[in-house]
mmCIF file of C-alpha atoms and ligand atoms in Angstrom:
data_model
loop_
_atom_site.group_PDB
_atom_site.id
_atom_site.type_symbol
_atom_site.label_atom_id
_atom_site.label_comp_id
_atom_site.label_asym_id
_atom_site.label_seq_id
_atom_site.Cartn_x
_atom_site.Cartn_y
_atom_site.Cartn_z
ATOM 1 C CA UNK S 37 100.362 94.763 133.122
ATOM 2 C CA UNK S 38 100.009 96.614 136.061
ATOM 3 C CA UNK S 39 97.185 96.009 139.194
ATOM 4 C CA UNK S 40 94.957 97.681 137.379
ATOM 5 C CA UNK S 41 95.010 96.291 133.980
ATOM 6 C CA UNK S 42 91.365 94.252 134.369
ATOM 7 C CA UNK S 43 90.068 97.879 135.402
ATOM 8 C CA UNK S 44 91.736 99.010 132.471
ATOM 9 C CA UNK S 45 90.293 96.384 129.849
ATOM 10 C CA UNK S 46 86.699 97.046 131.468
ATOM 11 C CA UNK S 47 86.606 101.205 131.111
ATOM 12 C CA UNK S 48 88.965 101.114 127.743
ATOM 13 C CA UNK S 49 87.845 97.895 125.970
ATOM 14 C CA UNK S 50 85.022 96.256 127.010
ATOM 15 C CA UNK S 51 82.766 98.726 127.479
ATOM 16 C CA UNK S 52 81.741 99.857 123.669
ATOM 17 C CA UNK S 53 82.509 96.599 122.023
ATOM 18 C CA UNK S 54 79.817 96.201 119.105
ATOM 19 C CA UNK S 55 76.746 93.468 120.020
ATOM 20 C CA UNK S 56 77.152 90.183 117.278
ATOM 21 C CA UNK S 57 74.836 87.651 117.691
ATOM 22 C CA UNK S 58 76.925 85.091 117.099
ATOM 23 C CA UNK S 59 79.336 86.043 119.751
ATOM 24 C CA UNK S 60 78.326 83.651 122.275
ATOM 25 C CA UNK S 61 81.163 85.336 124.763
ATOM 26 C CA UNK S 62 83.856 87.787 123.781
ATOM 27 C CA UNK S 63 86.404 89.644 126.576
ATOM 28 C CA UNK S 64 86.624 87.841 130.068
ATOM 29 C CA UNK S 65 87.084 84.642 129.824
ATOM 30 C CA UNK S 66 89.996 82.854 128.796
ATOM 31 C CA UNK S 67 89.044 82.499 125.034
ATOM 32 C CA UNK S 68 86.075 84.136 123.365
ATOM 33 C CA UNK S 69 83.672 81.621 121.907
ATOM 34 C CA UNK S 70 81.897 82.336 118.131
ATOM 35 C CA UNK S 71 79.481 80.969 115.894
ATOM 36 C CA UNK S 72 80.033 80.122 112.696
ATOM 37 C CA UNK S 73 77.158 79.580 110.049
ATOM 38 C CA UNK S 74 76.907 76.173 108.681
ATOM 39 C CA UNK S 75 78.476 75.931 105.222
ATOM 40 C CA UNK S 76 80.903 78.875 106.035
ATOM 41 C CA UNK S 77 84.683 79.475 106.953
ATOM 42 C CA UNK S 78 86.719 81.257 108.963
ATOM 43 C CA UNK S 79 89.391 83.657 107.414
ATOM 44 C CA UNK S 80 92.249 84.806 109.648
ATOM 45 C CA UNK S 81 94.439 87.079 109.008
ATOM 46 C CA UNK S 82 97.000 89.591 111.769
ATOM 47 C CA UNK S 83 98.963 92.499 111.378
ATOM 48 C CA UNK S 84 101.232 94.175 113.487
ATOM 49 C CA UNK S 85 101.630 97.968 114.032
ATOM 50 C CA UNK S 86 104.481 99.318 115.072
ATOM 51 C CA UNK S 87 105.653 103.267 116.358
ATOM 52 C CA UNK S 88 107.958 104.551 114.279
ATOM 53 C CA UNK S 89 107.343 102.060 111.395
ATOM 54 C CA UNK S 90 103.617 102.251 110.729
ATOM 55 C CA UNK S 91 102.525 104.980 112.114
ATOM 56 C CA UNK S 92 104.295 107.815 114.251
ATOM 57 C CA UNK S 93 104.123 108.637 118.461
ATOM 58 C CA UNK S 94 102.645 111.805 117.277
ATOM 59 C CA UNK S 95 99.851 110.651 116.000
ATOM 60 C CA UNK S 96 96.496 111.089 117.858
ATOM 61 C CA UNK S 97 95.152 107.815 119.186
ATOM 62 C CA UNK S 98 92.152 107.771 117.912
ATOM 63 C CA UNK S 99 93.836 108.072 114.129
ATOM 64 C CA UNK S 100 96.544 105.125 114.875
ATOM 65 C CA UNK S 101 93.625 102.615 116.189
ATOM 66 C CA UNK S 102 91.470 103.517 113.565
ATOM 67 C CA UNK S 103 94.080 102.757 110.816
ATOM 68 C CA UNK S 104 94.670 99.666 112.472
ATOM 69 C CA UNK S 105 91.496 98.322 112.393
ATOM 70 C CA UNK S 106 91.404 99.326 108.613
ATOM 71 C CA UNK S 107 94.375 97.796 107.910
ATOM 72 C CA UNK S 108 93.224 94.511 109.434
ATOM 73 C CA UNK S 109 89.911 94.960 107.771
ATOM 74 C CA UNK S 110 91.484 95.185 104.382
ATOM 75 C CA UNK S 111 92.867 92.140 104.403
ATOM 76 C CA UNK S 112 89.415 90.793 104.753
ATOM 77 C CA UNK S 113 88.509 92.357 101.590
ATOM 78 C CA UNK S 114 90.899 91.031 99.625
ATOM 79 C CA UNK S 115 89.634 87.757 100.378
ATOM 80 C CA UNK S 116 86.091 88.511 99.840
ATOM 81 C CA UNK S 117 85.675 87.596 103.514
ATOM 82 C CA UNK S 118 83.349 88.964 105.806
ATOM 83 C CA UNK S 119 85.056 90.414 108.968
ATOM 84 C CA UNK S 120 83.027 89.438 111.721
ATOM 85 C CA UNK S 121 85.608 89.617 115.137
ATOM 86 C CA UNK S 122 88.870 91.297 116.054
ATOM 87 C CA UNK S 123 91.480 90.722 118.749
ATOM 88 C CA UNK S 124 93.466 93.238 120.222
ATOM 89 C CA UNK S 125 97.226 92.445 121.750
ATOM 90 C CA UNK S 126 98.588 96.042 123.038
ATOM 91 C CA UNK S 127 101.790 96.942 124.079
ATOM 92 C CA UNK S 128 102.422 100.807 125.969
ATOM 93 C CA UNK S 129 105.114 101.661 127.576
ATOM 94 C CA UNK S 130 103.216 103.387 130.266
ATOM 95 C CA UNK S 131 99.731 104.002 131.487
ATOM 96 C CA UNK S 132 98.626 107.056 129.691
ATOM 97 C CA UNK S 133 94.819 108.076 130.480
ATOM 98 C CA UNK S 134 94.812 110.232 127.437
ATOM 99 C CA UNK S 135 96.020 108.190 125.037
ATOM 100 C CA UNK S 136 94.064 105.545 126.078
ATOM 101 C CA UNK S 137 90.644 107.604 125.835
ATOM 102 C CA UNK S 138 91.495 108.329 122.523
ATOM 103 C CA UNK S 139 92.838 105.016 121.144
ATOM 104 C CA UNK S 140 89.484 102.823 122.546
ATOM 105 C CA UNK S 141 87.569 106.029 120.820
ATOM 106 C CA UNK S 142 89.002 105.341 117.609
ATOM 107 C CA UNK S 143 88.698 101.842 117.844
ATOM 108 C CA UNK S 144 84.936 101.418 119.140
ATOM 109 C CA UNK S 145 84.265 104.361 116.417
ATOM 110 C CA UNK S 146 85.785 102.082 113.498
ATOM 111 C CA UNK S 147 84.860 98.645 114.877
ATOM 112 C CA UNK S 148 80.987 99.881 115.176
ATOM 113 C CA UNK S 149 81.146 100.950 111.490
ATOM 114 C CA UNK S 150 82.104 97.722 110.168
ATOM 115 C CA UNK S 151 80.059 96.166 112.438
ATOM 116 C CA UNK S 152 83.053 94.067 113.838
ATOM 117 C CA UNK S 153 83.163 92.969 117.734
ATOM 118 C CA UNK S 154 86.175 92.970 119.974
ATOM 119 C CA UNK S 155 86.555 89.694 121.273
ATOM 120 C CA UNK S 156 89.545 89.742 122.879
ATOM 121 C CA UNK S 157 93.361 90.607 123.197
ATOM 122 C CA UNK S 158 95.865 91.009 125.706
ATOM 123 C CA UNK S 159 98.201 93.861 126.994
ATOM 124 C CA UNK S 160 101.432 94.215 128.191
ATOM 125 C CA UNK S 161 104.188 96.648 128.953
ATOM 126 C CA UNK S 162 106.897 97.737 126.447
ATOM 127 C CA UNK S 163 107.453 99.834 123.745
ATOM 128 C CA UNK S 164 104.453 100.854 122.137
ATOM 129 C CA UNK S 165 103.098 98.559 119.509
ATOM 130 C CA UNK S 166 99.906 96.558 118.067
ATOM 131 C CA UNK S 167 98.932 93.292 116.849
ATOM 132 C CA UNK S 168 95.375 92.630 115.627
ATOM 133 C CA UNK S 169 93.731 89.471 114.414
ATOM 134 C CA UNK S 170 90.580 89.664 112.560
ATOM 135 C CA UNK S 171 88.549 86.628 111.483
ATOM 136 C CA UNK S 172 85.928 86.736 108.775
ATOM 137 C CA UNK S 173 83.714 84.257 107.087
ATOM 138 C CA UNK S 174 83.071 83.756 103.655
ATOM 139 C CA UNK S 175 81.019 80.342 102.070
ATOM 140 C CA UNK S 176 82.709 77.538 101.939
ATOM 141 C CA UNK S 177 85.303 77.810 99.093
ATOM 142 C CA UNK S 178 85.052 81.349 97.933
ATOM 143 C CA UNK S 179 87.687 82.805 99.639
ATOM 144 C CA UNK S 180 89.360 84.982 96.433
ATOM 145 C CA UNK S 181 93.178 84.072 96.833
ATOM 146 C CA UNK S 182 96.168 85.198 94.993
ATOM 147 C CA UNK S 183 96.538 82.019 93.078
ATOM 148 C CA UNK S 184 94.427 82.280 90.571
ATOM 149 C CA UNK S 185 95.134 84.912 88.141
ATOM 150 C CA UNK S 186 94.462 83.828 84.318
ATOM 151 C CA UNK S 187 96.410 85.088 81.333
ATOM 152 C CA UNK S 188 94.076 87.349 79.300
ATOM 153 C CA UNK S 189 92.156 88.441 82.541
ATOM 154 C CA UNK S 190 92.349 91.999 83.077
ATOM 155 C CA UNK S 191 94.552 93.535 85.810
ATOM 156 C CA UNK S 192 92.237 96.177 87.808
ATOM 157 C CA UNK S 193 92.549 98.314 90.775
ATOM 158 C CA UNK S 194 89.860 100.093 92.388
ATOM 159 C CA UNK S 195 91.137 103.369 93.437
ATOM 160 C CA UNK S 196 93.859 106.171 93.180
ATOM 161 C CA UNK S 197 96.952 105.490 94.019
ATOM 162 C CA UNK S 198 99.587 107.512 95.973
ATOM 163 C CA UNK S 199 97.905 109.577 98.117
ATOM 164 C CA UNK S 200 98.710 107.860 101.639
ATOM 165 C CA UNK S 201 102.576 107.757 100.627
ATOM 166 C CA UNK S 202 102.615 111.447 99.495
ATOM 167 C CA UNK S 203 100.636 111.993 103.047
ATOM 168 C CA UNK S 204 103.300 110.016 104.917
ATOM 169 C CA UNK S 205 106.482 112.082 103.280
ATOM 170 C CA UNK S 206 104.711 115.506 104.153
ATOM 171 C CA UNK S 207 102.742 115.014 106.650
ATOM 172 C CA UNK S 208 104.766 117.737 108.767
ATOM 173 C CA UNK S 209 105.184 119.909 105.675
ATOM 174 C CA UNK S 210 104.042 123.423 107.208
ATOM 175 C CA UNK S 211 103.060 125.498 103.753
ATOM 176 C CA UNK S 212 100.020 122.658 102.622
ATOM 177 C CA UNK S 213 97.059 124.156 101.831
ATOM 178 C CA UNK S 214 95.148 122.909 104.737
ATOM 179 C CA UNK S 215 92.221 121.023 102.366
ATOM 180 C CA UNK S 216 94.557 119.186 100.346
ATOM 181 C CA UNK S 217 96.408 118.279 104.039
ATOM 182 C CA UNK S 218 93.383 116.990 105.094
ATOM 183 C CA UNK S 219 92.881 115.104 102.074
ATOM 184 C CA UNK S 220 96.384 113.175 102.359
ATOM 185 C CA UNK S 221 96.257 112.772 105.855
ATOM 186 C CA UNK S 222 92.654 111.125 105.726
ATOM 187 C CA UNK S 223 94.134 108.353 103.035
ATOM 188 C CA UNK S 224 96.879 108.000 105.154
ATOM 189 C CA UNK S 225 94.967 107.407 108.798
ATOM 190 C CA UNK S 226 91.515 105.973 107.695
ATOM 191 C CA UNK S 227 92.087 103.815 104.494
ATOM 192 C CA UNK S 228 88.896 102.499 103.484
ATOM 193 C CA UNK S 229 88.408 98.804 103.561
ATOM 194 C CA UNK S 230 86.794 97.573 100.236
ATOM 195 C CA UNK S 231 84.281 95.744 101.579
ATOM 196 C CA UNK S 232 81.792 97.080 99.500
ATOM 197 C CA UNK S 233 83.651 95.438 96.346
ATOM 198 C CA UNK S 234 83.362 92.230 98.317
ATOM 199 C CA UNK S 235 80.022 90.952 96.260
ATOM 200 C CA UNK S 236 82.046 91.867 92.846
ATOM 201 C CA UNK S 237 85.214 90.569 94.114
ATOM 202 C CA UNK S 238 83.510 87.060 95.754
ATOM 203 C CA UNK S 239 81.643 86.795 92.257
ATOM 204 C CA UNK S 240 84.142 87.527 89.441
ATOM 205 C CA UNK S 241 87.642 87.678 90.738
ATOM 206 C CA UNK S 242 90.174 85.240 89.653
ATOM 207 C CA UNK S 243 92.268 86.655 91.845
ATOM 208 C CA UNK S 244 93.026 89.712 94.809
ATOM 209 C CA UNK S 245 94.915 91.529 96.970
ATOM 210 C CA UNK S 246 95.000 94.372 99.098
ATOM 211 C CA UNK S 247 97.411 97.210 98.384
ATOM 212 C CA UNK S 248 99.665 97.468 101.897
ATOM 213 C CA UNK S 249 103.654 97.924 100.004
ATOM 214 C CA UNK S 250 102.720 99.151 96.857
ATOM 215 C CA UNK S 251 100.759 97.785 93.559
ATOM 216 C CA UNK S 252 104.547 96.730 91.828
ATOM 217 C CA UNK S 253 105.396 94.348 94.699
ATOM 218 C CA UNK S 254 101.926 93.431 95.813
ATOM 219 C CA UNK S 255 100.854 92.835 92.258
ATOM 220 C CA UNK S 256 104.063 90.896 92.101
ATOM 221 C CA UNK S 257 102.662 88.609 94.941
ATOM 222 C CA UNK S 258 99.626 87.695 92.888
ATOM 223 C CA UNK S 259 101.809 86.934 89.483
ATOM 224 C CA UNK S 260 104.143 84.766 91.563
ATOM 225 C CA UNK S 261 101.168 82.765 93.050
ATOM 226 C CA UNK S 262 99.249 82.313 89.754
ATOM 227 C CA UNK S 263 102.738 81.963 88.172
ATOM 228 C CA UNK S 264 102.258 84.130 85.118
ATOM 229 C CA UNK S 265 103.206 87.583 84.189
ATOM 230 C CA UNK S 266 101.338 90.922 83.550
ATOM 231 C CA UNK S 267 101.263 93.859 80.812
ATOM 232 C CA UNK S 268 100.475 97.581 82.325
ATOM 233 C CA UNK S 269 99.502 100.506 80.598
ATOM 234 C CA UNK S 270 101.041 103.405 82.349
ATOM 235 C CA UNK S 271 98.396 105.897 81.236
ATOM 236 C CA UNK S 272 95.675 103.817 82.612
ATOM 237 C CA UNK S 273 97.151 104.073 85.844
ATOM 238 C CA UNK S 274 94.712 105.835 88.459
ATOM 239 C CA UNK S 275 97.250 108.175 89.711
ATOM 240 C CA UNK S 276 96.055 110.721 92.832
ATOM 241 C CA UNK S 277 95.968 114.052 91.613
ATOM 242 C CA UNK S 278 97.658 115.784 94.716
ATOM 243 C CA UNK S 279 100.313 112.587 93.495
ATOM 244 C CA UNK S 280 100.540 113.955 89.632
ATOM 245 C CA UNK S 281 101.037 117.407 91.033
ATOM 246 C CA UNK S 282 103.787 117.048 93.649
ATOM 247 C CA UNK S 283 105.667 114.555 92.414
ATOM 248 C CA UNK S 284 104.907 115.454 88.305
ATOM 249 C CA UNK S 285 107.506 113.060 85.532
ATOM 250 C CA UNK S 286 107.727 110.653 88.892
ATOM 251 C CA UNK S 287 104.139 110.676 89.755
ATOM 252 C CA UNK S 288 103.750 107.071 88.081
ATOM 253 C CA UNK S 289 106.573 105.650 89.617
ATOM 254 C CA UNK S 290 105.868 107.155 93.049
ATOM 255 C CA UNK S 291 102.280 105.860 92.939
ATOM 256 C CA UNK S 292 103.504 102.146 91.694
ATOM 257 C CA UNK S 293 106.119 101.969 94.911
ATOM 258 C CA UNK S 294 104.315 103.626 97.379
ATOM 259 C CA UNK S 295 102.409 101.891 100.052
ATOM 260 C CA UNK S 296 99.183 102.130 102.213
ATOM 261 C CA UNK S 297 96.304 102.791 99.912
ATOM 262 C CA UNK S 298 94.940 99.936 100.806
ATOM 263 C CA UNK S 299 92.705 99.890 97.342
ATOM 264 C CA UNK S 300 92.402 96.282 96.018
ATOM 265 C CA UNK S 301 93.854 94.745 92.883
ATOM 266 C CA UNK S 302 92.135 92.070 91.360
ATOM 267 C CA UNK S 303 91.670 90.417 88.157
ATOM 268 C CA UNK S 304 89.019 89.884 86.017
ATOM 269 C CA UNK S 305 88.361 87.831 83.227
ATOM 270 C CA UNK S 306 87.666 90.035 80.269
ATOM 271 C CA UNK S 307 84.193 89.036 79.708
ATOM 272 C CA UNK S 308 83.359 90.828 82.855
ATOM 273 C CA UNK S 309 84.678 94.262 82.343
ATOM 274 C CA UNK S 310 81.397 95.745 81.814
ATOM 275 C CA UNK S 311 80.135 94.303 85.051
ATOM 276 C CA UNK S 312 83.137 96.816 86.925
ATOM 277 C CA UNK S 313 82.094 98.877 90.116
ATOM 278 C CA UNK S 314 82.342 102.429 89.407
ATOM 279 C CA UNK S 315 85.739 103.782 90.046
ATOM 280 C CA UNK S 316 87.621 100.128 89.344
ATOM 281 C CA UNK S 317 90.127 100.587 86.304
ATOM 282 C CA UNK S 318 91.682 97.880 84.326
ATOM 283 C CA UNK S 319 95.063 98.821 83.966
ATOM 284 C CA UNK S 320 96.665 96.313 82.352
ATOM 285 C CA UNK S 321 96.252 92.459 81.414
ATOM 286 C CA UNK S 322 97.719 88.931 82.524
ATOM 287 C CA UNK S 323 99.928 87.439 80.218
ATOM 288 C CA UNK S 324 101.515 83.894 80.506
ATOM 289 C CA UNK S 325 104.948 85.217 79.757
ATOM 290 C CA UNK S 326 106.313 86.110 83.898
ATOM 291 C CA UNK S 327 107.575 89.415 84.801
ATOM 292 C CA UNK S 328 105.962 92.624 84.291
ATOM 293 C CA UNK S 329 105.796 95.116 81.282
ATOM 294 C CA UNK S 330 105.192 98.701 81.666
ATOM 295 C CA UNK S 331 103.795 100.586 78.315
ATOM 296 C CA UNK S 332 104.158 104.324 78.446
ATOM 297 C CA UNK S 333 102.000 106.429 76.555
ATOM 298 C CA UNK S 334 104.211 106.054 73.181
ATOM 299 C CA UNK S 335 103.960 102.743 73.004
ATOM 300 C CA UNK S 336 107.322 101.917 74.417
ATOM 301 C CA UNK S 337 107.566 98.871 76.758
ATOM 302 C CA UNK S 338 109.748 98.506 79.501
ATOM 303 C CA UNK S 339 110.176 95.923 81.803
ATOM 304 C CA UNK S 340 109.185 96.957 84.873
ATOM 305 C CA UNK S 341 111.052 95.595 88.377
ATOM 306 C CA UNK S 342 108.623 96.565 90.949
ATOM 307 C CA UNK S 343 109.705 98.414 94.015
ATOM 308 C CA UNK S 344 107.742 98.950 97.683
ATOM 309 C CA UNK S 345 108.271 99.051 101.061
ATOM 310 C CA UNK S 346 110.589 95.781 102.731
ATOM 311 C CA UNK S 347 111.131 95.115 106.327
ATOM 312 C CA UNK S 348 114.103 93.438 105.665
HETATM 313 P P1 LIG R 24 94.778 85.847 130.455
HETATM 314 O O1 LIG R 24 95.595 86.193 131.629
HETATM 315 O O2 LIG R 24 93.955 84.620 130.581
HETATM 316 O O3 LIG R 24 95.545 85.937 129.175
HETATM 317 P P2 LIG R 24 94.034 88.522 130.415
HETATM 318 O O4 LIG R 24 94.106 88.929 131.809
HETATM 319 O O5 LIG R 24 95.147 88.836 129.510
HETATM 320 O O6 LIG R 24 93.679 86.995 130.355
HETATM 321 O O7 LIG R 24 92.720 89.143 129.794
HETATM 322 C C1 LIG R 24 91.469 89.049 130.425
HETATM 323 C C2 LIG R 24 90.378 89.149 129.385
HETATM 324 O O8 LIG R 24 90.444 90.421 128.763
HETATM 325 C C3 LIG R 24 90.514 88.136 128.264
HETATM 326 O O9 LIG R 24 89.218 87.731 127.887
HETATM 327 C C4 LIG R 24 91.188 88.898 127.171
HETATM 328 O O10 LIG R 24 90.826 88.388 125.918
HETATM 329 C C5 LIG R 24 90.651 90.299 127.382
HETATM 330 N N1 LIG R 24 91.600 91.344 126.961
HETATM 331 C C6 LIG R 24 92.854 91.570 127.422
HETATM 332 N N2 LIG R 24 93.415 92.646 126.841
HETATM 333 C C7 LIG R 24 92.490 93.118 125.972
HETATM 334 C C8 LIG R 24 92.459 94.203 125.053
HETATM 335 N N3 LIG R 24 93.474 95.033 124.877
HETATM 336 N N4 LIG R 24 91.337 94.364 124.319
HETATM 337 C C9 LIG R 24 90.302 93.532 124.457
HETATM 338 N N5 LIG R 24 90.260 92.511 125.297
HETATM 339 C C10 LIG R 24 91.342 92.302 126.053
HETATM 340 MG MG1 LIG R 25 96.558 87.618 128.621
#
């Protein structure tokens, strides 16, 4: 970037990053250098943010760094992986002090909670974007993958659905009450990770993902990977209640195809169910016939094409 950029890495990145043991040396060097625990392995996953396609220029810093982080983190989840170190490539189209202050705020903020380090990244001049790699660990084979969905097991996801969508069509809607704004535009900013379902998850789940494009075409990614199909029960879908009231006779179908909850959706065999963290709902069941059912609330099925967000 410009003169300045090791200045810049120093004030805005190193200084805050969390302290991890097994970091033997993060930022400065040419690579960063990590321990791993013997019988462990190292998830990877990146993401890219971009303006104007996952979150907006209007957005304060701190909210855009912290959702990236979350994002990144979420994938980690849905593995059952535990995210341990996070690289950082930047791209702004200028030096902005401001910005800046309140981007490394947001992301030191996040990164301490999870108790991730920043061990790395780059930066570079353009138009203003992100990509972060996290890496986890997780013992040696049992990483949860997408694969291995059962028929019989139950379908479950382990939150509302909707509310980050609804937040991201009305976010500059100026008559919302100002606690439900809050509400929407705290799903849509700071998703929560489920790390905490990770013991559950690592222990009982066939099968998981991470709700990014929606739960029809991400739950669509696990049946095509376990090659099998699924039954839903519409009324057992968690729908957000801000959802059910804005959007009423298309609340379901919002909450199915819209995108960035970031709750998981895993599945369980059935023996299990009673084992379920609080707020995890089974919402339907694997069946070996492919393709997805939908069953509304008088029994009649439908067969259910699932629709999200596509890049392309
Ligand atoms: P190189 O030229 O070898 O790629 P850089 O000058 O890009 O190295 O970066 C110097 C050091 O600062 C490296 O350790 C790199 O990982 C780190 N770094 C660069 N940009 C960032 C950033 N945005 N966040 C955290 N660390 C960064
Ligand atoms: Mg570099």
């Amino acid at each position: 970037m410009s003169m300045d950029e090791f200045g810049l890495i120093e004030r805005f990145f190193k200084a805050g990053v969390v302290d991890r043991s097994d970091v033997r040396f993060g930022i400065g060097d040419d690579a960063a250098c990590l321990q791993i625990p013997s019988g462990y392995e190292v998830l990877v996953s990146t993401d890219t943010l971009v303006a104007g396609v996952h979150f907006l220029t209007v957005w304060d810093g701190f909210d855009i760094a912290s959702k990236a982080v979350r994002v990144n983190l979420s994938d980690m989840a849905a593995m059952a992986a535990e995210p341990c170190w996070i690289s950082l490539a930047l791209t702004l189209p200028e030096y902005d002090e401001h910005w800046l202050t309140r981007f490394s705020q947001g992301l030191h903020a996040t990164l301490k909670r999870f108790g991730v380090a920043l061990i790395g990244g780059d930066m570079t001049k353009g138009s203003l974007s992100m990509t972060l790699s996290v890496q986890g660990i997780a013992p040696a084979g049992k990483a949860v993958r997408r694969s291995g969905a059962k028929p019989s097991d139950y379908i479950v996801v382990s939150g509302c659905l909707g509310a980050a969508g609804l937040a991201l069509e009305q976010w500059n809607k100026p008559d919302r009450d100002p606690s439900e704004h809050r509400i929407l535009m705290q799903a849509l900013h700071h998703p929560v990770p489920r790390l905490d379902l990770l013991p559950f998850v690592r222990a009982y789940a066939t099968s998981c993902i991470d709700l990014s494009d929606g739960l029809g075409v991400d739950l669509a990614h696990i049946l095509q990977a376990s090659k099998v199909g699924a039954m839903l029960e519409a009324q057992a879908i968690p729908v957000h209640p801000l959802v059910k009231r804005a959007k009423k006779n298309e609340a379901l179908d919002f909450a199915l195809s819209s995108g960035d909850d970031y709750a998981l959706c895993f599945t369980l065999p059935q023996e299990k169910r009673a084992a379920l963290p609080e707020g995890c709902v089974v919402i339907g069941q694997i069946q070996s016939e492919t393709g997805m059912r939908l069953r509304d609330a008088a029994n009649q099925l439908r067969s259910y094409l699932p629709q999200g967000y596509k890049h392309f």
